[in-house]
Amino acid sequence: MKNYVLVFVAILALSFNSCTSMKDTSKTADLYNTTWELEYISGPRIAFEGLFPDKKPFIKFDEATKQVSGNAGCNGYSAPFTLKGKSLTFGEQGPATLMYCEGGGEQVFTKTIKNIDSYSIDKDGKLNLIMKDIPMMRFKKVTK
């Protein structure tokens, strides 16, 4: 009987630990006053470094203007965003000076970000931009 109780407690402890490690620690305020640098993008069969050989994309959320700005890997990026709870959508990108960009990552970035419908910030502080419950882009905090 003692062994059954011990096994039950061990299983309960493991399941509690796994649930807390997957817990989303996101707060809306965590999005702002931070520069987020892209470290993963889903979709292309090209290595991340091949998509962005010169510069990694980054974004910043401006709470007051409801605009996101940054760099899409080569050219500047700016677009309005709408945030309601965990729901996050991006509007059309504003005008930009377009330079030729090696790797094709900029097109992948701008196409992917248009399809985002929500976000999360994981326990490691990484920003995940999600489309239909699938993380499509992952960003880390950087100082810029």
PDB file of C-alpha atoms in Angstrom:
ATOM      1  CA  MET A   1       0.000   0.000   0.000  1.00  0.00           C
ATOM      2  CA  LYS A   2       2.847   2.330   0.901  1.00  0.00           C
ATOM      3  CA  ASN A   3       4.389   1.858  -2.573  1.00  0.00           C
ATOM      4  CA  TYR A   4       1.112   2.789  -4.300  1.00  0.00           C
ATOM      5  CA  VAL A   5       0.888   6.029  -2.350  1.00  0.00           C
ATOM      6  CA  LEU A   6       4.519   6.828  -3.140  1.00  0.00           C
ATOM      7  CA  VAL A   7       3.989   6.149  -6.870  1.00  0.00           C
ATOM      8  CA  PHE A   8       0.813   8.266  -6.859  1.00  0.00           C
ATOM      9  CA  VAL A   9       2.617  11.199  -5.195  1.00  0.00           C
ATOM     10  CA  ALA A  10       5.518  10.903  -7.663  1.00  0.00           C
ATOM     11  CA  ILE A  11       3.162  10.927 -10.668  1.00  0.00           C
ATOM     12  CA  LEU A  12       1.227  13.853  -9.225  1.00  0.00           C
ATOM     13  CA  ALA A  13       4.447  15.818  -8.659  1.00  0.00           C
ATOM     14  CA  LEU A  14       5.681  15.126 -12.196  1.00  0.00           C
ATOM     15  CA  SER A  15       2.399  16.181 -13.794  1.00  0.00           C
ATOM     16  CA  PHE A  16       2.260  19.352 -11.688  1.00  0.00           C
ATOM     17  CA  ASN A  17       5.837  20.198 -12.691  1.00  0.00           C
ATOM     18  CA  SER A  18       5.166  19.625 -16.390  1.00  0.00           C
ATOM     19  CA  CYS A  19       2.052  21.811 -16.273  1.00  0.00           C
ATOM     20  CA  THR A  20       3.880  24.689 -14.633  1.00  0.00           C
ATOM     21  CA  SER A  21       6.790  24.510 -17.069  1.00  0.00           C
ATOM     22  CA  MET A  22       4.359  24.944 -19.990  1.00  0.00           C
ATOM     23  CA  LYS A  23       2.544  27.790 -18.236  1.00  0.00           C
ATOM     24  CA  ASP A  24       2.288  31.000 -20.229  1.00  0.00           C
ATOM     25  CA  THR A  25       3.611  33.838 -18.083  1.00  0.00           C
ATOM     26  CA  SER A  26       2.504  36.491 -20.513  1.00  0.00           C
ATOM     27  CA  LYS A  27       1.338  39.926 -19.485  1.00  0.00           C
ATOM     28  CA  THR A  28       0.390  42.516 -22.064  1.00  0.00           C
ATOM     29  CA  ALA A  29       2.853  44.999 -20.528  1.00  0.00           C
ATOM     30  CA  ASP A  30       5.713  42.590 -21.330  1.00  0.00           C
ATOM     31  CA  LEU A  31       5.304  43.405 -25.048  1.00  0.00           C
ATOM     32  CA  TYR A  32       6.163  47.079 -24.617  1.00  0.00           C
ATOM     33  CA  ASN A  33       9.442  48.887 -23.902  1.00  0.00           C
ATOM     34  CA  THR A  34      11.340  45.966 -25.400  1.00  0.00           C
ATOM     35  CA  THR A  35      13.097  45.198 -28.648  1.00  0.00           C
ATOM     36  CA  TRP A  36      12.242  41.709 -29.868  1.00  0.00           C
ATOM     37  CA  GLU A  37      14.735  39.992 -32.200  1.00  0.00           C
ATOM     38  CA  LEU A  38      13.570  37.118 -34.394  1.00  0.00           C
ATOM     39  CA  GLU A  39      15.297  33.822 -33.658  1.00  0.00           C
ATOM     40  CA  TYR A  40      12.967  31.372 -35.420  1.00  0.00           C
ATOM     41  CA  ILE A  41      10.459  31.479 -38.276  1.00  0.00           C
ATOM     42  CA  SER A  42       8.350  28.566 -39.472  1.00  0.00           C
ATOM     43  CA  GLY A  43       7.766  27.635 -43.053  1.00  0.00           C
ATOM     44  CA  PRO A  44      10.742  27.940 -45.364  1.00  0.00           C
ATOM     45  CA  ARG A  45      13.059  25.017 -45.925  1.00  0.00           C
ATOM     46  CA  ILE A  46      16.034  27.353 -45.897  1.00  0.00           C
ATOM     47  CA  ALA A  47      18.164  27.608 -42.745  1.00  0.00           C
ATOM     48  CA  PHE A  48      17.428  30.677 -40.605  1.00  0.00           C
ATOM     49  CA  GLU A  49      20.935  32.068 -41.216  1.00  0.00           C
ATOM     50  CA  GLY A  50      20.393  31.682 -44.969  1.00  0.00           C
ATOM     51  CA  LEU A  51      17.163  33.680 -44.837  1.00  0.00           C
ATOM     52  CA  PHE A  52      18.753  36.523 -42.879  1.00  0.00           C
ATOM     53  CA  PRO A  53      22.474  36.519 -43.734  1.00  0.00           C
ATOM     54  CA  ASP A  54      23.148  40.166 -42.854  1.00  0.00           C
ATOM     55  CA  LYS A  55      20.670  41.222 -40.167  1.00  0.00           C
ATOM     56  CA  LYS A  56      18.020  39.502 -38.045  1.00  0.00           C
ATOM     57  CA  PRO A  57      14.567  41.090 -38.035  1.00  0.00           C
ATOM     58  CA  PHE A  58      13.409  42.877 -34.906  1.00  0.00           C
ATOM     59  CA  ILE A  59      10.219  44.591 -33.782  1.00  0.00           C
ATOM     60  CA  LYS A  60       9.130  47.032 -31.082  1.00  0.00           C
ATOM     61  CA  PHE A  61       5.546  47.540 -29.934  1.00  0.00           C
ATOM     62  CA  ASP A  62       4.442  51.136 -29.230  1.00  0.00           C
ATOM     63  CA  GLU A  63       1.525  51.059 -26.823  1.00  0.00           C
ATOM     64  CA  ALA A  64       0.559  54.715 -27.340  1.00  0.00           C
ATOM     65  CA  THR A  65       0.374  54.676 -31.148  1.00  0.00           C
ATOM     66  CA  LYS A  66      -0.607  50.994 -31.529  1.00  0.00           C
ATOM     67  CA  GLN A  67       2.196  50.633 -34.082  1.00  0.00           C
ATOM     68  CA  VAL A  68       4.900  48.027 -34.395  1.00  0.00           C
ATOM     69  CA  SER A  69       8.186  49.080 -35.966  1.00  0.00           C
ATOM     70  CA  GLY A  70      11.589  47.620 -36.588  1.00  0.00           C
ATOM     71  CA  ASN A  71      13.431  45.857 -39.349  1.00  0.00           C
ATOM     72  CA  ALA A  72      12.232  42.963 -41.503  1.00  0.00           C
ATOM     73  CA  GLY A  73      15.769  41.714 -42.086  1.00  0.00           C
ATOM     74  CA  CYS A  74      16.908  44.354 -44.547  1.00  0.00           C
ATOM     75  CA  ASN A  75      14.385  47.189 -44.826  1.00  0.00           C
ATOM     76  CA  GLY A  76      12.511  49.030 -42.109  1.00  0.00           C
ATOM     77  CA  TYR A  77       9.154  47.663 -41.017  1.00  0.00           C
ATOM     78  CA  SER A  78       6.180  49.535 -39.597  1.00  0.00           C
ATOM     79  CA  ALA A  79       2.531  48.497 -39.250  1.00  0.00           C
ATOM     80  CA  PRO A  80      -0.464  49.059 -36.990  1.00  0.00           C
ATOM     81  CA  PHE A  81      -1.427  46.277 -34.598  1.00  0.00           C
ATOM     82  CA  THR A  82      -4.560  45.331 -32.690  1.00  0.00           C
ATOM     83  CA  LEU A  83      -4.287  43.640 -29.312  1.00  0.00           C
ATOM     84  CA  LYS A  84      -7.274  42.187 -27.416  1.00  0.00           C
ATOM     85  CA  GLY A  85      -6.284  39.771 -24.662  1.00  0.00           C
ATOM     86  CA  LYS A  86      -4.140  37.117 -26.352  1.00  0.00           C
ATOM     87  CA  SER A  87      -5.464  38.049 -29.795  1.00  0.00           C
ATOM     88  CA  LEU A  88      -2.896  39.975 -31.863  1.00  0.00           C
ATOM     89  CA  THR A  89      -3.202  41.037 -35.476  1.00  0.00           C
ATOM     90  CA  PHE A  90      -1.065  43.252 -37.696  1.00  0.00           C
ATOM     91  CA  GLY A  91      -2.331  45.691 -40.324  1.00  0.00           C
ATOM     92  CA  GLU A  92      -0.761  46.556 -43.649  1.00  0.00           C
ATOM     93  CA  GLN A  93       2.885  47.570 -43.607  1.00  0.00           C
ATOM     94  CA  GLY A  94       3.561  51.272 -44.057  1.00  0.00           C
ATOM     95  CA  PRO A  95       5.686  52.699 -46.864  1.00  0.00           C
ATOM     96  CA  ALA A  96       9.348  51.712 -46.827  1.00  0.00           C
ATOM     97  CA  THR A  97      12.434  52.281 -48.934  1.00  0.00           C
ATOM     98  CA  LEU A  98      13.027  48.921 -50.528  1.00  0.00           C
ATOM     99  CA  MET A  99      16.575  47.690 -50.974  1.00  0.00           C
ATOM    100  CA  TYR A 100      17.430  44.331 -52.489  1.00  0.00           C
ATOM    101  CA  CYS A 101      17.811  41.815 -49.676  1.00  0.00           C
ATOM    102  CA  GLU A 102      19.917  38.634 -49.769  1.00  0.00           C
ATOM    103  CA  GLY A 103      18.294  35.376 -48.730  1.00  0.00           C
ATOM    104  CA  GLY A 104      14.610  36.178 -49.261  1.00  0.00           C
ATOM    105  CA  GLY A 105      13.894  36.290 -45.536  1.00  0.00           C
ATOM    106  CA  GLU A 106      12.244  39.692 -45.631  1.00  0.00           C
ATOM    107  CA  GLN A 107       9.436  38.411 -47.863  1.00  0.00           C
ATOM    108  CA  VAL A 108       8.934  35.401 -45.580  1.00  0.00           C
ATOM    109  CA  PHE A 109       8.847  37.705 -42.518  1.00  0.00           C
ATOM    110  CA  THR A 110       6.277  40.139 -43.948  1.00  0.00           C
ATOM    111  CA  LYS A 111       4.071  37.354 -45.333  1.00  0.00           C
ATOM    112  CA  THR A 112       4.117  35.408 -42.055  1.00  0.00           C
ATOM    113  CA  ILE A 113       3.428  38.379 -39.771  1.00  0.00           C
ATOM    114  CA  LYS A 114       0.259  39.236 -41.745  1.00  0.00           C
ATOM    115  CA  ASN A 115      -1.205  35.841 -40.785  1.00  0.00           C
ATOM    116  CA  ILE A 116      -0.565  36.068 -37.032  1.00  0.00           C
ATOM    117  CA  ASP A 117      -3.691  35.915 -34.866  1.00  0.00           C
ATOM    118  CA  SER A 118      -2.364  35.633 -31.288  1.00  0.00           C
ATOM    119  CA  TYR A 119       0.737  35.704 -29.117  1.00  0.00           C
ATOM    120  CA  SER A 120       2.256  34.262 -25.970  1.00  0.00           C
ATOM    121  CA  ILE A 121       5.327  34.899 -23.863  1.00  0.00           C
ATOM    122  CA  ASP A 122       6.770  31.654 -22.549  1.00  0.00           C
ATOM    123  CA  LYS A 123       8.464  30.956 -19.218  1.00  0.00           C
ATOM    124  CA  ASP A 124      11.845  31.813 -20.776  1.00  0.00           C
ATOM    125  CA  GLY A 125      10.592  35.282 -21.763  1.00  0.00           C
ATOM    126  CA  LYS A 126      10.387  34.473 -25.502  1.00  0.00           C
ATOM    127  CA  LEU A 127       7.653  36.102 -27.585  1.00  0.00           C
ATOM    128  CA  ASN A 128       5.796  33.609 -29.770  1.00  0.00           C
ATOM    129  CA  LEU A 129       3.630  34.919 -32.592  1.00  0.00           C
ATOM    130  CA  ILE A 130       0.978  32.334 -33.327  1.00  0.00           C
ATOM    131  CA  MET A 131      -1.262  31.452 -36.270  1.00  0.00           C
ATOM    132  CA  LYS A 132      -4.160  29.068 -35.563  1.00  0.00           C
ATOM    133  CA  ASP A 133      -2.512  27.734 -32.378  1.00  0.00           C
ATOM    134  CA  ILE A 134       0.819  27.094 -34.157  1.00  0.00           C
ATOM    135  CA  PRO A 135       3.845  29.220 -33.153  1.00  0.00           C
ATOM    136  CA  MET A 136       5.102  30.709 -36.427  1.00  0.00           C
ATOM    137  CA  MET A 137       7.699  33.190 -35.163  1.00  0.00           C
ATOM    138  CA  ARG A 138       9.774  33.314 -31.968  1.00  0.00           C
ATOM    139  CA  PHE A 139      11.536  36.428 -30.708  1.00  0.00           C
ATOM    140  CA  LYS A 140      13.950  37.036 -27.845  1.00  0.00           C
ATOM    141  CA  LYS A 141      14.423  40.255 -25.875  1.00  0.00           C
ATOM    142  CA  VAL A 142      17.478  42.282 -26.838  1.00  0.00           C
ATOM    143  CA  THR A 143      18.861  45.665 -25.906  1.00  0.00           C
ATOM    144  CA  LYS A 144      18.988  48.042 -28.866  1.00  0.00           C
TER     145      LYS A 144
END
